[in-house]
Coordinates of C-alpha atoms in Angstrom, one line a residue:
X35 CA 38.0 -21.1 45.7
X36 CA 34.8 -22.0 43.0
X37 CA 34.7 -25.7 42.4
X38 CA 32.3 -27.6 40.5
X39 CA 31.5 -31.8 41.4
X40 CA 29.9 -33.7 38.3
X41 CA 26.9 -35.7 39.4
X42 CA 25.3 -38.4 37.2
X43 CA 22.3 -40.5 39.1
X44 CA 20.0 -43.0 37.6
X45 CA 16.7 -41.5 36.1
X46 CA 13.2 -42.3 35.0
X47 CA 12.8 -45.0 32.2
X48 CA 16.5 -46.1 32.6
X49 CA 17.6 -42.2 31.6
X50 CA 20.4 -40.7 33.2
X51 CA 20.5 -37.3 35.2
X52 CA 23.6 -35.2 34.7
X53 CA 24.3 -32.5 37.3
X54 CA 26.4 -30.6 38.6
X55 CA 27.4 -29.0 42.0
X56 CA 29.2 -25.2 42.6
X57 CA 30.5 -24.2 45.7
X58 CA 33.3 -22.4 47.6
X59 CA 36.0 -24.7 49.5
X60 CA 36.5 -21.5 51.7
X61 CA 33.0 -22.0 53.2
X62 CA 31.8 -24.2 56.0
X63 CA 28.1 -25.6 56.7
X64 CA 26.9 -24.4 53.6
X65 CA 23.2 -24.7 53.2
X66 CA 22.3 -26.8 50.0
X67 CA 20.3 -25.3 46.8
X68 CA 18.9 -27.6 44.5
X69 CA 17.6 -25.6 41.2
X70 CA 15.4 -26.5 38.8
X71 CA 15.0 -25.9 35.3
X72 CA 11.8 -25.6 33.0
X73 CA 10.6 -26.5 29.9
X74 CA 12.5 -27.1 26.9
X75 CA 15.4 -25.5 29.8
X76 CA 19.1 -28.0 30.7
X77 CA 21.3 -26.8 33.7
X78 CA 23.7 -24.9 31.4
X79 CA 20.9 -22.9 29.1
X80 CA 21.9 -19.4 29.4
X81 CA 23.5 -17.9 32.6
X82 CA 22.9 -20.7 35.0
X83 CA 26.4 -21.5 35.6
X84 CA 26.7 -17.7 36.8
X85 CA 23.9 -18.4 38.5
X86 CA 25.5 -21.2 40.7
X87 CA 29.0 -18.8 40.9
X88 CA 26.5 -16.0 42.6
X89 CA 25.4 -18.7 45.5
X90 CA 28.7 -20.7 46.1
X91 CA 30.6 -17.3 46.4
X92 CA 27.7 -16.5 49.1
X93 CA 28.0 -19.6 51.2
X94 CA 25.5 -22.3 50.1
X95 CA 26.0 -25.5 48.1
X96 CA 24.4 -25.1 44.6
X97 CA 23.3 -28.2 42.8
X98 CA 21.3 -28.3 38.9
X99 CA 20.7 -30.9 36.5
X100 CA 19.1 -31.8 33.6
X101 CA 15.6 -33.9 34.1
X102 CA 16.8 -36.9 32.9
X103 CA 13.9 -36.5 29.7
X104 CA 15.0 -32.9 28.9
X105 CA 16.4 -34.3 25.9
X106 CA 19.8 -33.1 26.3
X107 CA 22.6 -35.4 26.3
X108 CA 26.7 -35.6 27.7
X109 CA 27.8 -35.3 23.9
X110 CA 25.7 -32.2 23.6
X111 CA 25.3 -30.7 26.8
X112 CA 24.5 -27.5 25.5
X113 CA 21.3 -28.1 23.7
X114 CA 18.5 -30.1 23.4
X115 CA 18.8 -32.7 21.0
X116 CA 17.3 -36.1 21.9
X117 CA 13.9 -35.5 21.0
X118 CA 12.7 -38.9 21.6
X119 CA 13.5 -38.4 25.1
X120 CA 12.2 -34.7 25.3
X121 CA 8.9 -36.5 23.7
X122 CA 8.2 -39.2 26.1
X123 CA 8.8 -36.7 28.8
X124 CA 5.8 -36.2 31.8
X125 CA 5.3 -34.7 35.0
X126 CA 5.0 -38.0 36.8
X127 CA 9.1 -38.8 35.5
X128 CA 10.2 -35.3 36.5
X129 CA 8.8 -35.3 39.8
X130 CA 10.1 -38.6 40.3
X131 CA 13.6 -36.8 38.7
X132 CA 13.5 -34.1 41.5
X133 CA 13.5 -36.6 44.2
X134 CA 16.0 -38.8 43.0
X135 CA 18.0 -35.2 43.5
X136 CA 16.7 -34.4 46.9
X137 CA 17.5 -38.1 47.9
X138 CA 21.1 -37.9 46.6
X139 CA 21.4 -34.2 48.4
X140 CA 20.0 -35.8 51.6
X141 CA 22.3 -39.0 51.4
X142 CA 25.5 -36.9 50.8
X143 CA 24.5 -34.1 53.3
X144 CA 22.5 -35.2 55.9
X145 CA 21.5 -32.7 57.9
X146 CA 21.9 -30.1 56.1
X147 CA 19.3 -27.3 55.1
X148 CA 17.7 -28.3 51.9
X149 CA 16.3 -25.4 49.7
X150 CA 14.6 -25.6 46.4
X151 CA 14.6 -23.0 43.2
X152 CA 12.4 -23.3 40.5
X153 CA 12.1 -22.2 36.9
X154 CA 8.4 -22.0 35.0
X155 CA 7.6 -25.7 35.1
X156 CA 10.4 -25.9 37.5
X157 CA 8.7 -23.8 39.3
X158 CA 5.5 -25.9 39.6
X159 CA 7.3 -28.9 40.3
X160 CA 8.8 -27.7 43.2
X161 CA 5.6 -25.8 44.7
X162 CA 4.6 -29.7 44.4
X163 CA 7.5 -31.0 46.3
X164 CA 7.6 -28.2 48.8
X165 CA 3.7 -28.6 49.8
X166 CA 5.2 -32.0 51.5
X167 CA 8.6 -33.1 51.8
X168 CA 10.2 -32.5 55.2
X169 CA 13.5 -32.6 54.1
X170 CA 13.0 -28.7 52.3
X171 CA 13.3 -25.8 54.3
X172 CA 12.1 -23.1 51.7
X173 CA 11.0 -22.5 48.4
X174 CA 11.7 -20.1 45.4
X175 CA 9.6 -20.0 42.0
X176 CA 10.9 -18.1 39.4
X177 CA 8.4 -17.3 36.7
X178 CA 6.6 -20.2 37.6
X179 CA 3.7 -21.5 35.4
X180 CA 0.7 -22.4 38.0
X181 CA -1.1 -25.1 35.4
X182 CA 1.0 -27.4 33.2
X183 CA -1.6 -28.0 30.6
X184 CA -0.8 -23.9 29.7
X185 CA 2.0 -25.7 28.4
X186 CA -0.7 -26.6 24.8
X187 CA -3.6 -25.5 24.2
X188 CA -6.8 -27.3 24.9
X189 CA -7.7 -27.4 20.9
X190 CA -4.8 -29.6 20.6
X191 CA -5.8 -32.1 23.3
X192 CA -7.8 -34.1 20.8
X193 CA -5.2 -34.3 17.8
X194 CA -3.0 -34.9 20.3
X195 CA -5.0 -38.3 21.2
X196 CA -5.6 -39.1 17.8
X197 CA -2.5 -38.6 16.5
X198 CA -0.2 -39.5 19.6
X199 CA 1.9 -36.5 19.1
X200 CA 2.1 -32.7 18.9
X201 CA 4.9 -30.2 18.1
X202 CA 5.8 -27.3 20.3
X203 CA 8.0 -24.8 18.4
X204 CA 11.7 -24.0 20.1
X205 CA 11.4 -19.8 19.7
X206 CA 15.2 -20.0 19.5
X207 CA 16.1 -22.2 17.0
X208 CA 12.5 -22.5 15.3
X209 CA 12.8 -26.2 15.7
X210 CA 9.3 -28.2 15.7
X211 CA 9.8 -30.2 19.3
X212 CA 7.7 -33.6 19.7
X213 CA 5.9 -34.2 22.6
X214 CA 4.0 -37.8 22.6
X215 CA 0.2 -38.0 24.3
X216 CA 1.6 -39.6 27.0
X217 CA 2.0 -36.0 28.8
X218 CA -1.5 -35.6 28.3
X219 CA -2.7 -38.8 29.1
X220 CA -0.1 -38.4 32.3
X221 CA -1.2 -35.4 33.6
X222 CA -5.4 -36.3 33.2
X223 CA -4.7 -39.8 35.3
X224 CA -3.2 -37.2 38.0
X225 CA -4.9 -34.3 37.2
X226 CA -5.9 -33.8 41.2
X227 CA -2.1 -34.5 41.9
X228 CA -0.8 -32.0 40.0
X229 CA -3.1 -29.4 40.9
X230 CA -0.6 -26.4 41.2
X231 CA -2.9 -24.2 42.6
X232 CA -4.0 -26.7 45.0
X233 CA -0.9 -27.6 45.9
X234 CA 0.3 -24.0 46.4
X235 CA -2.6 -23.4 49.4
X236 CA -1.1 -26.9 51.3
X237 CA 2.8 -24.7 51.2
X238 CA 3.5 -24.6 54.9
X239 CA 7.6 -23.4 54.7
X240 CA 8.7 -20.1 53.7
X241 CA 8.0 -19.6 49.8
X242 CA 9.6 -16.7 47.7
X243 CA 7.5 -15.8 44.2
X244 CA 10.0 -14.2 41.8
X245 CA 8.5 -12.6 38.1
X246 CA 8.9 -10.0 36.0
X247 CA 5.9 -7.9 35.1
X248 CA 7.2 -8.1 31.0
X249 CA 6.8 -12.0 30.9
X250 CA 5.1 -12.5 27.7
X251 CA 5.0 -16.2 28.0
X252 CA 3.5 -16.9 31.5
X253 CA 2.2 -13.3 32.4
X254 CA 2.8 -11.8 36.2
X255 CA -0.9 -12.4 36.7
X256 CA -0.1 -16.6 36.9
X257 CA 2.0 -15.3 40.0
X258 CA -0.6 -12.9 41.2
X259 CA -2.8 -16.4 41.4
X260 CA -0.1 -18.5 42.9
X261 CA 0.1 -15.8 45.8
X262 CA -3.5 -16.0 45.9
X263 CA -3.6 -19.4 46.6
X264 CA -1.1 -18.8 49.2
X265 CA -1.5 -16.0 51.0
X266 CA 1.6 -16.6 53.5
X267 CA 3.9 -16.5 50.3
X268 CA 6.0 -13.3 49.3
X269 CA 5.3 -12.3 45.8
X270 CA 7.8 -9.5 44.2
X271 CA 7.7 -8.5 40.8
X272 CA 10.8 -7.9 38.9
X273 CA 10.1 -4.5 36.9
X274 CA 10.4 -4.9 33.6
X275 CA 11.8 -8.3 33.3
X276 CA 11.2 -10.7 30.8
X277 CA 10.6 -14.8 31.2
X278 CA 14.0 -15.3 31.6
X279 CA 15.8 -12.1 33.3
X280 CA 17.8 -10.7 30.4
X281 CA 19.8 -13.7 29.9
X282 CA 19.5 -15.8 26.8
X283 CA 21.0 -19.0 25.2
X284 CA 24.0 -19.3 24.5
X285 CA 24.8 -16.2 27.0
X286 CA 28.6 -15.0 27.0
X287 CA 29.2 -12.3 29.0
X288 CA 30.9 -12.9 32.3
X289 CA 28.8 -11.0 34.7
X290 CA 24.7 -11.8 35.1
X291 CA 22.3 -9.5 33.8
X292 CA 21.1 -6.5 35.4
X293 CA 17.7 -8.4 35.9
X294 CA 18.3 -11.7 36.9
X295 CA 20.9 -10.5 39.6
X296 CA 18.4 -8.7 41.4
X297 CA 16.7 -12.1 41.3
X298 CA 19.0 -13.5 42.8
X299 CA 20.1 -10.7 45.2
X300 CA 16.3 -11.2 46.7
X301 CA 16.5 -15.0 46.7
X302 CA 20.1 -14.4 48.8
X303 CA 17.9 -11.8 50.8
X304 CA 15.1 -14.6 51.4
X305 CA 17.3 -17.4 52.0
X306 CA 19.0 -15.5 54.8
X307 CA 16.1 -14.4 56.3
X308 CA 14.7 -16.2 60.0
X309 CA 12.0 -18.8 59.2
X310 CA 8.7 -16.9 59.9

């Protein structure tokens, strides 16, 4: 039987992290998946919960969350709406979100095989984590991003100083979304640190690159470089898939889409699969 544990753990700037964890009671030493989302993304957007169904029914323990500045809160769980917090957001508090996962994973489940997925920025956060924690086993990016500052544009940069704020438009709702110069400033006082690319050459575990060759908003050539960088990683392109697989927000239908199951059919495939 599915069954779902809700998760809440202390996160950066005195923020909370919601999660949540899927798996199937019928199932014993299930491996652990921790997924993460991307930007302007939350653990339910879209077909994520189906997501989490496809791995539980499969054997493995499925945990998401939202980074505790995603800007999405318990009384709107479905949307982001606290753009204060989705504004003071940076990669140094997201990172330090992930771990705060892994550490609550580890503590629960000692022991047991730790595996992380990715989404776009998600993505690049855990090519960063999986370059050197111990405790993960293997990695997946899904339509990962492999610099954040592709995130804005460079023309920006200096507004953005000036100002202390830019706006990145929500395609879905049309929303204008703050985000304060603290990113920026953030990822310049780490710019080595967060050096995706660099960080993708260090990758010593089993790594998985997932993207469709119809991304419009971080093309399949960003993949192309991240399997570059790391020539010991599997790249497969998804044919005709978009950034997100099909799926969209809010997504009803009851079974995944075409796209996104064969994502996750060859992340099942690569999970299964002896370490190399």
């Amino acid at each position: 039987m599915i069954k779902k544990e809700q998760f809440i753990l202390s996160g950066s700037k005195d923020k909370t992290i919601s999660g949540d964890l899927t798996y199937d009671d019928k199932h014993t030493n299930q491996p652990c998946i921790l997924f993460v989302h991307g930007f302007k993304g939350f653990k339910d957007w879209g077909a994520h919960n189906l997501v989490a169904s496809f791995f539980a029914t499969r054997g493995y323990r499925y945990f998401k969350f939202n980074l505790s500045h995603s800007g999405v809160t318990a009384q709107r769980p479905d949307d982001v709406t606290d753009l204060d917090a989705f504004a003071e957001n940076t990669v140094s508090m997201e990172l330090k979100d992930v771990d705060t996962a892994l550490n609550y994973i580890a503590h629960t489940y000692p022991a047991t095989p730790i595996y992380l997925i990715g989404h776009s920025r998600g993505g690049a956060l855990v090519v960063l984590k999986g370059m050197a924690d111990e405790r993960i086993h293997k990695i997946i990016t899904w339509s990962a991003i492999a610099d954040f500052s592709s995130l804005w544009k460079k023309e920006q940069e200096e507004e953005w100083i000036t100002s202390g704020r830019i706006f990145v438009e929500n395609a879905r709702t049309k929303e204008k979304m703050p985000l304060n110069s603290t990113l920026l400033e953030d990822f310049k006082a780490h710019r080595e640190e967060f050096d995706i690319l660099h960080a993708a050459a260090k990758v010593k575990i089993p790594w998985l690159i997932l993207h469709g060759d119809d991304d419009v908003n971080v093309k399949f050539s960003v993949a192309q470089q991240l399997a570059q960088a790391q020539p010991r990683a599997q790249l497969q392109k998804i044919k005709g898939a978009n950034h997100v697989y099909g799926a969209n927000h809010p997504y009803t239908e009851k079974e995944l889409p075409a796209q996104l199951l064969e994502v996750c059919e060859k992340s099942l495939s690569f999970l299964k699969s002896p370490d190399l």
